[in-house]
PDB file of C-alpha atoms and ligand atoms in Angstrom:
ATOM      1  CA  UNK H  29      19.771  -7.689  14.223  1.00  0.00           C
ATOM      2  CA  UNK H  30      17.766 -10.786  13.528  1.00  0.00           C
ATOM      3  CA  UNK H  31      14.610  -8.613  13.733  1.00  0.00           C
ATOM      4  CA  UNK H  32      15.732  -6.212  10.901  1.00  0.00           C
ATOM      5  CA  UNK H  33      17.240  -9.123   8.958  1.00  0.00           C
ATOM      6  CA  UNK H  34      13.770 -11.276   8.799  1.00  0.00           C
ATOM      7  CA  UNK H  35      11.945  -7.835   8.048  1.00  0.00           C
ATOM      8  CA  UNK H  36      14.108  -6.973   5.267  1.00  0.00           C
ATOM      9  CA  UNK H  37      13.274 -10.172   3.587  1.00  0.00           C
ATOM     10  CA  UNK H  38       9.992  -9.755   4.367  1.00  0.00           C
ATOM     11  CA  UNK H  39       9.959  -6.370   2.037  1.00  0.00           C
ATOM     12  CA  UNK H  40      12.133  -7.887  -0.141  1.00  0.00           C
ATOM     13  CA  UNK H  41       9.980 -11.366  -0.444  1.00  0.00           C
ATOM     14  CA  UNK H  42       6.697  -9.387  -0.583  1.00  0.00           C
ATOM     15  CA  UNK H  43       8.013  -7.079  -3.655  1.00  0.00           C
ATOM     16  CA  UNK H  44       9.739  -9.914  -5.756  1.00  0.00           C
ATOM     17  CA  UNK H  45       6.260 -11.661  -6.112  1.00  0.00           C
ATOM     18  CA  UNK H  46       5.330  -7.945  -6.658  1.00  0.00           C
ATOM     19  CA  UNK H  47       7.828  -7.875  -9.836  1.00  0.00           C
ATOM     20  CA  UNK H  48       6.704 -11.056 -10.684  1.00  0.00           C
ATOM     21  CA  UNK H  49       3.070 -10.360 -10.982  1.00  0.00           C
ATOM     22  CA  UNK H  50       3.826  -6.819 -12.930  1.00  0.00           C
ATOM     23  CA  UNK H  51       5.651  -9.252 -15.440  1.00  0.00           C
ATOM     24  CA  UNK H  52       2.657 -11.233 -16.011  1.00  0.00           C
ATOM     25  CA  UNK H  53       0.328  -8.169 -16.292  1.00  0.00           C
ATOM     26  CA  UNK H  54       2.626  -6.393 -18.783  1.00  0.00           C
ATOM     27  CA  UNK H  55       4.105  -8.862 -20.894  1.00  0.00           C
ATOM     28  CA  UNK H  56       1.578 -12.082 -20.705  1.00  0.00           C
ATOM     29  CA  UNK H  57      -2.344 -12.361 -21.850  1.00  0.00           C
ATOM     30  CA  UNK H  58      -2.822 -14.664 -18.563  1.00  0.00           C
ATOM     31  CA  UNK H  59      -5.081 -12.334 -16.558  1.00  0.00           C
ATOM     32  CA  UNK H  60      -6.119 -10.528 -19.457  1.00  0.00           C
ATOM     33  CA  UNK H  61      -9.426 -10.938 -19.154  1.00  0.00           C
ATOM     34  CA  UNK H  62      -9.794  -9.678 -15.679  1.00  0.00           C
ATOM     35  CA  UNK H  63      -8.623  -6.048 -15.901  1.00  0.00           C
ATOM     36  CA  UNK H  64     -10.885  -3.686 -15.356  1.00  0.00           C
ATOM     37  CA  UNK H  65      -9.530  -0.457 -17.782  1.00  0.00           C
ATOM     38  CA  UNK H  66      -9.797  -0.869 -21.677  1.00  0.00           C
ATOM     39  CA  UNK H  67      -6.425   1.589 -22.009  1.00  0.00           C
ATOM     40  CA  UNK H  68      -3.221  -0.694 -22.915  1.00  0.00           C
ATOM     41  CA  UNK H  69      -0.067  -0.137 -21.364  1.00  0.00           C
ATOM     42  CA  UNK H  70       2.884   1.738 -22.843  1.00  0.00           C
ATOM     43  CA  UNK H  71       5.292  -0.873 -24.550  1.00  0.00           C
ATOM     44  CA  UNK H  72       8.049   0.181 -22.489  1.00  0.00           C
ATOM     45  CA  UNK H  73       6.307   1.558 -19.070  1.00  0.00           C
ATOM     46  CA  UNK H  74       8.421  -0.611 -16.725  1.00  0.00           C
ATOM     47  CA  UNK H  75      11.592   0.865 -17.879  1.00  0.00           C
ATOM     48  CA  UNK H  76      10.418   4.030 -17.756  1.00  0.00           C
ATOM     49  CA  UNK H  77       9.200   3.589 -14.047  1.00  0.00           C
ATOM     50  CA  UNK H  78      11.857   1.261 -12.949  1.00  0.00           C
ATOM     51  CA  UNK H  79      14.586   3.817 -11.439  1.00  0.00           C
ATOM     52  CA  UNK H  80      11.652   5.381  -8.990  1.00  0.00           C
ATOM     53  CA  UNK H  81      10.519   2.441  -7.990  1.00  0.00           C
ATOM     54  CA  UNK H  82      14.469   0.997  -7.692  1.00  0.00           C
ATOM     55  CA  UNK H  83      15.056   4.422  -5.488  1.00  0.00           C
ATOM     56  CA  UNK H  84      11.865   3.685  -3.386  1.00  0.00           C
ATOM     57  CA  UNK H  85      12.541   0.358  -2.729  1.00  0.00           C
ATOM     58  CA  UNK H  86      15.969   1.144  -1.579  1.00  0.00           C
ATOM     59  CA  UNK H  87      14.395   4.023   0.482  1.00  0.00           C
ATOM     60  CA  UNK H  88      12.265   1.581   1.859  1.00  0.00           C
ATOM     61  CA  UNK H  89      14.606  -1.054   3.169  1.00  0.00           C
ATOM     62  CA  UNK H  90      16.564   2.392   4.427  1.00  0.00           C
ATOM     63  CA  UNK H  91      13.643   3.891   6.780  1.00  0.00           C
ATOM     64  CA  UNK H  92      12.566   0.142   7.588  1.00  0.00           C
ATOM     65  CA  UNK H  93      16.419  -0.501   9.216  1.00  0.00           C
ATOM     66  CA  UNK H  94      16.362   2.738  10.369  1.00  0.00           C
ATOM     67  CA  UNK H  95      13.616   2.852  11.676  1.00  0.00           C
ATOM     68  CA  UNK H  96      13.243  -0.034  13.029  1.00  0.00           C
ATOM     69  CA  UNK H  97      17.152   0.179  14.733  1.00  0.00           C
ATOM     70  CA  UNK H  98      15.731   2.308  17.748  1.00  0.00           C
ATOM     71  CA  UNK H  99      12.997   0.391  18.922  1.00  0.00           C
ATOM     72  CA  UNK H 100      14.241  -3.198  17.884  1.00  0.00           C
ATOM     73  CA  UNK H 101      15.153  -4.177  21.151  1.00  0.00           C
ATOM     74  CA  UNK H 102      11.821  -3.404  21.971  1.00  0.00           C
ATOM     75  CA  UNK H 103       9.984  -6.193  19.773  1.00  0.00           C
ATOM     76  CA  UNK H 104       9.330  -9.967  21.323  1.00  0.00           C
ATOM     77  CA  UNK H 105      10.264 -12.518  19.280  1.00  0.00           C
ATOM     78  CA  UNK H 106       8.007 -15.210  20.774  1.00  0.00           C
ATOM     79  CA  UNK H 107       4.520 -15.868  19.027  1.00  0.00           C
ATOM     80  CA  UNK H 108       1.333 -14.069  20.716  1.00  0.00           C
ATOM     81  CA  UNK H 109      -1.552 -16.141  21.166  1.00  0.00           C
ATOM     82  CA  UNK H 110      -3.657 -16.084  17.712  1.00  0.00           C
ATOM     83  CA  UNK H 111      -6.365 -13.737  18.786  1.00  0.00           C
ATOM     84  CA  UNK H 112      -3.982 -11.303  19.918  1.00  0.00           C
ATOM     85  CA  UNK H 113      -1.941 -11.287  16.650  1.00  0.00           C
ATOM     86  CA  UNK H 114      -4.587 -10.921  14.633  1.00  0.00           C
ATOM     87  CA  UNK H 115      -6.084  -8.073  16.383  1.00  0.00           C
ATOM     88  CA  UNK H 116      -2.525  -6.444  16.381  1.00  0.00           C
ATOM     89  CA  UNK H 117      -2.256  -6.770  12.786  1.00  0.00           C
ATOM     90  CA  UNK H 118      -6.044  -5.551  12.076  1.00  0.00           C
ATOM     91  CA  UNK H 119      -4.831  -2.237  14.903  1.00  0.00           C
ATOM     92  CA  UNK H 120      -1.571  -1.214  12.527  1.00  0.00           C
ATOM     93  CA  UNK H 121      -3.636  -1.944   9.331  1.00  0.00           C
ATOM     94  CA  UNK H 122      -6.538   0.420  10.570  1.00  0.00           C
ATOM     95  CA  UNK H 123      -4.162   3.128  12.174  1.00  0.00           C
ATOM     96  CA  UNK H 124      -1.869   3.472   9.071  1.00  0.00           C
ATOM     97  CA  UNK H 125      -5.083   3.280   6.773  1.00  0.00           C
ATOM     98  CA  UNK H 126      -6.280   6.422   9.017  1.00  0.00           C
ATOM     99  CA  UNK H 127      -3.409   8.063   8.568  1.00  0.00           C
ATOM    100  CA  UNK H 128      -2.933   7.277   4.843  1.00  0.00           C
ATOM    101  CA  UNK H 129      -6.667   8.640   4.249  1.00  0.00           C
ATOM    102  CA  UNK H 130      -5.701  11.583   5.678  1.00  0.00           C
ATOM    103  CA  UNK H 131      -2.518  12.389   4.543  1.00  0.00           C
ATOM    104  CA  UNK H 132      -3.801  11.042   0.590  1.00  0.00           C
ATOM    105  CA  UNK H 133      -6.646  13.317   0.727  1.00  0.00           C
ATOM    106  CA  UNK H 134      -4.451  16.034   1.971  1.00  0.00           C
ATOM    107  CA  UNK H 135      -2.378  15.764  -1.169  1.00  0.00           C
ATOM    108  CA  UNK H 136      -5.172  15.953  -3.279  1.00  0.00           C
ATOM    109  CA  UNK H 137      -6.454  19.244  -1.670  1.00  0.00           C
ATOM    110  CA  UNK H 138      -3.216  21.066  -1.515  1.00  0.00           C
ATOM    111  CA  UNK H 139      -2.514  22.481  -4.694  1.00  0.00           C
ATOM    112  CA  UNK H 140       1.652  22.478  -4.055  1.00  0.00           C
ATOM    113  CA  UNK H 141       1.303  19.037  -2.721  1.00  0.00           C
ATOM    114  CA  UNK H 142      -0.775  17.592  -5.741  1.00  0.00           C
ATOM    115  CA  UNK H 143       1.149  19.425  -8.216  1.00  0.00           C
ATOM    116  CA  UNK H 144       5.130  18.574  -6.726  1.00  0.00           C
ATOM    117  CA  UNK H 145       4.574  15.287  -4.719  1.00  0.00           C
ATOM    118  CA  UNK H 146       1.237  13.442  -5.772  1.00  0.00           C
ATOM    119  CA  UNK H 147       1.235  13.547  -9.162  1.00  0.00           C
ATOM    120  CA  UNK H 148       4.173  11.722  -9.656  1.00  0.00           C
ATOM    121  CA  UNK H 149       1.910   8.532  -8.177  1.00  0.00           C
ATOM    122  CA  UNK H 150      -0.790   9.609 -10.263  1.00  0.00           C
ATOM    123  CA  UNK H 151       1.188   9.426 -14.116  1.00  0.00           C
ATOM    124  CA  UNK H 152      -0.676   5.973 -13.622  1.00  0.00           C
ATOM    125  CA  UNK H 153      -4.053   6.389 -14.602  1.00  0.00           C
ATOM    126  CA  UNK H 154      -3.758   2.653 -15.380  1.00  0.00           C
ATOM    127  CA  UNK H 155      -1.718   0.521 -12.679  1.00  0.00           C
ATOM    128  CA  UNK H 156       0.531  -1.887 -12.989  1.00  0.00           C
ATOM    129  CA  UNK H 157       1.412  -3.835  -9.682  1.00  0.00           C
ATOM    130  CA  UNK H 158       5.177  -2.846  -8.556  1.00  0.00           C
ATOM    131  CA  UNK H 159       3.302   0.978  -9.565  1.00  0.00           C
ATOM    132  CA  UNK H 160       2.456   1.181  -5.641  1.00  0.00           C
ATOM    133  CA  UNK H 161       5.867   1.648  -5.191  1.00  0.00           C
ATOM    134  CA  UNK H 162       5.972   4.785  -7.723  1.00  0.00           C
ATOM    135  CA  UNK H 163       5.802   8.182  -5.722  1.00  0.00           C
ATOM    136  CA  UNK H 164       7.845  10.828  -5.175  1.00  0.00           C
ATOM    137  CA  UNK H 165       9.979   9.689  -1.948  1.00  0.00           C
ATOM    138  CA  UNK H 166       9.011  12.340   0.557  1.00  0.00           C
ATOM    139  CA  UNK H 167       5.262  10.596   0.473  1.00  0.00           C
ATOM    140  CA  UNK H 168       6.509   7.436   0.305  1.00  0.00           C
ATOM    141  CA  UNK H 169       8.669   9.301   3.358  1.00  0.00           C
ATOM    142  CA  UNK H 170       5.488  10.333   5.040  1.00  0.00           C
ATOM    143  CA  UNK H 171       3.089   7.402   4.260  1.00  0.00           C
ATOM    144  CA  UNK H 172       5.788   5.006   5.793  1.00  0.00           C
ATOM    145  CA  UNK H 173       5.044   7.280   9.329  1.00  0.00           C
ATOM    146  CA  UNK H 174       1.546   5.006   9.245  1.00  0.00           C
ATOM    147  CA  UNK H 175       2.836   1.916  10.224  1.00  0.00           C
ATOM    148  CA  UNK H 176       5.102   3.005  13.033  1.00  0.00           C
ATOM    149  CA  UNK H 177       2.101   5.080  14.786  1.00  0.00           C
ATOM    150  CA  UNK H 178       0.365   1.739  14.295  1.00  0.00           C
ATOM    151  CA  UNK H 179       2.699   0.164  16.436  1.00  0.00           C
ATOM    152  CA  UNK H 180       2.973   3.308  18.673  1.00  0.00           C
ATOM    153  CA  UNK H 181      -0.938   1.922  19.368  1.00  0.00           C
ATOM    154  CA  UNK H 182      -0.262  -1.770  19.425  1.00  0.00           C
ATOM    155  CA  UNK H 183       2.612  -0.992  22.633  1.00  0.00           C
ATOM    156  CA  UNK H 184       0.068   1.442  24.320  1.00  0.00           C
ATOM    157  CA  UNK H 185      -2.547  -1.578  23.993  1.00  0.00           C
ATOM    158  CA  UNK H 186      -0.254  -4.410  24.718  1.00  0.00           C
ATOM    159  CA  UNK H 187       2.697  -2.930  26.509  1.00  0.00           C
ATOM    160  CA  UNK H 188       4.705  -4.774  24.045  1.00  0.00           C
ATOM    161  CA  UNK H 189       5.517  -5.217  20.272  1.00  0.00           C
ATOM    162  CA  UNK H 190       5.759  -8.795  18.978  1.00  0.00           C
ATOM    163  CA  UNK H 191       8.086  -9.317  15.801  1.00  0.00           C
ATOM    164  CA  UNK H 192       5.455 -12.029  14.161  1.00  0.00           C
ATOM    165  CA  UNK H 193       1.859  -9.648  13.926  1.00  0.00           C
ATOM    166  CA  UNK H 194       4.920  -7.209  12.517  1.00  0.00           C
ATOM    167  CA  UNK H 195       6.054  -9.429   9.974  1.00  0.00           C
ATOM    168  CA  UNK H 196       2.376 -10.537   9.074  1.00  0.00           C
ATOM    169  CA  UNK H 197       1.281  -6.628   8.459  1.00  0.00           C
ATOM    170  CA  UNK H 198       3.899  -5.692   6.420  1.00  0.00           C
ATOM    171  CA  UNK H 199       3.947  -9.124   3.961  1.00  0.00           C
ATOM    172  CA  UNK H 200       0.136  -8.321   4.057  1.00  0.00           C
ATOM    173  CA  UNK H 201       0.000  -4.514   3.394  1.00  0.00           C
ATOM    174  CA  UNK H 202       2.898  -4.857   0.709  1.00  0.00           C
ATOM    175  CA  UNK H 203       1.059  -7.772  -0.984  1.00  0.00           C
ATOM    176  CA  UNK H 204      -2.037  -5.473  -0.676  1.00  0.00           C
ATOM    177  CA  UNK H 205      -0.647  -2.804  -2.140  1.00  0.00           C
ATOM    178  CA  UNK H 206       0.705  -4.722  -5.397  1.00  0.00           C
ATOM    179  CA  UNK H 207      -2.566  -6.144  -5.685  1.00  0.00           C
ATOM    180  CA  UNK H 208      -4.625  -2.734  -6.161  1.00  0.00           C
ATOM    181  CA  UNK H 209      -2.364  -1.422  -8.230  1.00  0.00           C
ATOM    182  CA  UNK H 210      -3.034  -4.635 -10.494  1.00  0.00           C
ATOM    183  CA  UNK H 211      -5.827  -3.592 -12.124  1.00  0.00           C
ATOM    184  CA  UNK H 212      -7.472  -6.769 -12.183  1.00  0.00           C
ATOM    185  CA  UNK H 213     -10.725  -7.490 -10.742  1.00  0.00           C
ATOM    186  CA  UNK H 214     -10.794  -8.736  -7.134  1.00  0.00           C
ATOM    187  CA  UNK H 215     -12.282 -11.906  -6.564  1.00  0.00           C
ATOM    188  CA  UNK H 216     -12.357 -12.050  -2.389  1.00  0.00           C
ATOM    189  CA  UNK H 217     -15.266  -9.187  -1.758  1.00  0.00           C
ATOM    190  CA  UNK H 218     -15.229  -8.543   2.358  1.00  0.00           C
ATOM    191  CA  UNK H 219     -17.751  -5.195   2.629  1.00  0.00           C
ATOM    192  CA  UNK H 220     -15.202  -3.379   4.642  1.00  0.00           C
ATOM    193  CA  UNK H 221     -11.766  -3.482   2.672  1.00  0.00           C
ATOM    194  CA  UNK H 222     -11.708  -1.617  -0.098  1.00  0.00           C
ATOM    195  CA  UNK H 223     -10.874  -4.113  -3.609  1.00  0.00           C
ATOM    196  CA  UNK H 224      -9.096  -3.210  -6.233  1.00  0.00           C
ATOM    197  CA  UNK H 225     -11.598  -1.629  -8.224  1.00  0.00           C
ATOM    198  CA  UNK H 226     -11.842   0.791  -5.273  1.00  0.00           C
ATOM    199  CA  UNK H 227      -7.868   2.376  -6.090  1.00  0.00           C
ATOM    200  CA  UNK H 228      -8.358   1.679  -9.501  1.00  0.00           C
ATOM    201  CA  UNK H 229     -10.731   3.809  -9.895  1.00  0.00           C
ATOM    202  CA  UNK H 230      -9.165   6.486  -7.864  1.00  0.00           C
ATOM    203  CA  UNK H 231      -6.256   6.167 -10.763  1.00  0.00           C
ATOM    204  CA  UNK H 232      -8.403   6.324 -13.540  1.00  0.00           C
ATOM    205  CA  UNK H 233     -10.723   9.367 -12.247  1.00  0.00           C
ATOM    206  CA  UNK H 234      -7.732  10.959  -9.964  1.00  0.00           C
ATOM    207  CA  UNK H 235      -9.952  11.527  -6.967  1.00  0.00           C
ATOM    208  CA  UNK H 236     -12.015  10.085  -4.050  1.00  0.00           C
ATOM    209  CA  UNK H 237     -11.578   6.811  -2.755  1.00  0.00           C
ATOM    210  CA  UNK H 238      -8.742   7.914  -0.575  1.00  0.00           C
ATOM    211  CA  UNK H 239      -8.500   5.029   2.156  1.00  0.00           C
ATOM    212  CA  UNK H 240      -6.097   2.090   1.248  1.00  0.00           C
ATOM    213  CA  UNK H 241      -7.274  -0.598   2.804  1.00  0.00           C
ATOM    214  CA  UNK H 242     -10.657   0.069   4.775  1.00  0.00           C
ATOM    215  CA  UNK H 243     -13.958   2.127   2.729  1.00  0.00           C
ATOM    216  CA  UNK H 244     -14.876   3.288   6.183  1.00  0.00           C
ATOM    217  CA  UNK H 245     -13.381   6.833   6.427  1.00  0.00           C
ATOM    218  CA  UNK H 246     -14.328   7.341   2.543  1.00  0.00           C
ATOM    219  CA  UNK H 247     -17.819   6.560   3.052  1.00  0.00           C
ATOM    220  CA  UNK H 248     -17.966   8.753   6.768  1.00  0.00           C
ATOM    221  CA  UNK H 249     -16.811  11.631   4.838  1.00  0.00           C
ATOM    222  CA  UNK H 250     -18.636  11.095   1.535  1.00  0.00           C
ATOM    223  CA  UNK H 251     -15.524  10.755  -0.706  1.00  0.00           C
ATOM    224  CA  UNK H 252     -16.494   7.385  -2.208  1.00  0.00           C
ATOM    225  CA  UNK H 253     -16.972   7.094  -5.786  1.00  0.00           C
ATOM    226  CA  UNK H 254     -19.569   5.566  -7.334  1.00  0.00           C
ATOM    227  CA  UNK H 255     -17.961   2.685  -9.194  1.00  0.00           C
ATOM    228  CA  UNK H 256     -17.705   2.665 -13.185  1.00  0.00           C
ATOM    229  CA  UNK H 257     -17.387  -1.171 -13.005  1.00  0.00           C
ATOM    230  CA  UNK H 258     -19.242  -4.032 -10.611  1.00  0.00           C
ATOM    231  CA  UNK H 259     -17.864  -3.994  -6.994  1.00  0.00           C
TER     232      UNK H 259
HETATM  233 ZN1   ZN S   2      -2.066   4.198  -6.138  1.00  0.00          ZN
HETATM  234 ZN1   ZN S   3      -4.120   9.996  -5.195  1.00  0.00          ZN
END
């Protein structure tokens, strides 16, 4: 119960700085000069995205406790040495990246899936951050599949899951998430994660750059974009 209480307020931690940072986007000239699209936002486009991403987050905290109530038992609570959590949080960040590439791009190609699911994420040609959070639910469903196969991985590696490289991905891939929807320039360039400009542009052109957090699988199969803006 612990488990599931700590990783609740985790999500719930990770997505109130996320609300906080969309109110200094929208309504404050602070970062301003950093964004990387010209087009202004909609007076009142939080309201109008507010009861998705309400649903979603609700959803979220529903599949993460449900989820998460069959194999808690399963989960050590002690700290791993720091080389091992790292590399366990670097295996569920690459396996749900995989598996977000794939599933994203499948969207894309699938005319049903673009039309009904997708393009619910993609009314955002210009992000704001708690917009990561605004999809239809069955691919927020489906994209939340990721992180468990990640940690289906991490117990065929380890033998074990540990609660702490847990915690750390999902703070992490939340506060990731809210970042590349921000539509701000990224200032920390590593050549192998993708920055912001690399979803922002996927928004603004509404295709390619279909990996998350890694450019690898976009640039194996050719479906990087060339950016508009310095990367
Ligand atoms: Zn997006
Ligand atoms: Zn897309």
């Amino acid at each position: 119960m612990e488990f599931i209480l700590i990783t609740i307020a985790v999500v719930l931690a990770s997505n109130a700085v996320g609300g906080v940072y969309t109110y200094l986007v929208l309504y404050t000239d602070w970062f301003k000069k950093f964004r990387l699209q010209k087009r202004a936002y909609k007076p009142n486009i939080f309201f109008q995205r507010l009861p998705l991403i309400s649903l979603n987050l609700l959803l979220l905290i529903m599949i993460t406790c449900g989820g998460l109530y069959f194999v808690a038992d399963q989960f050590i609570m002690e700290r791993p040495p720091i080389w091992s959590w790292a590399l366990q949080v670097l295996v569920i960040f690459f396996v749900d990246d995989t598996w977000f590439y794939f599933m994203h791009r499948w969207m894309h190609e699938n005319t049903y899936m673009m039309r009904k699911i997708h393009s619910i994420h993609h009314r955002a040609m210009t992000p704001f951050p708690l917009e990561y959070i605004y999809v239809h639910p069955l691919e927020w469903f489906l994209g939340s599949f990721g992180s468990f196969i990640g940690l289906g991985f991490v117990l065929l590696l380890w033998g074990n899951v540990y609660a702490w490289p847990f915690w750390t991905y999902v703070a992490l891939r939340n506060l990731h998430e809210i970042e590349i929807h921000s539509d701000l320039r990224s200032f920390i360039k590593i050549p192998i994660l993708a920055p912001t400009e690399h979803h922002d542009l996927h928004h603004a052109r509404v295709k390619g750059n279909y990996a998350s957090t890694f450019r690898i699988w976009d640039r194996i199969f050719k479906t990087e974009l060339k950016a508009e803006y310095k990367q």
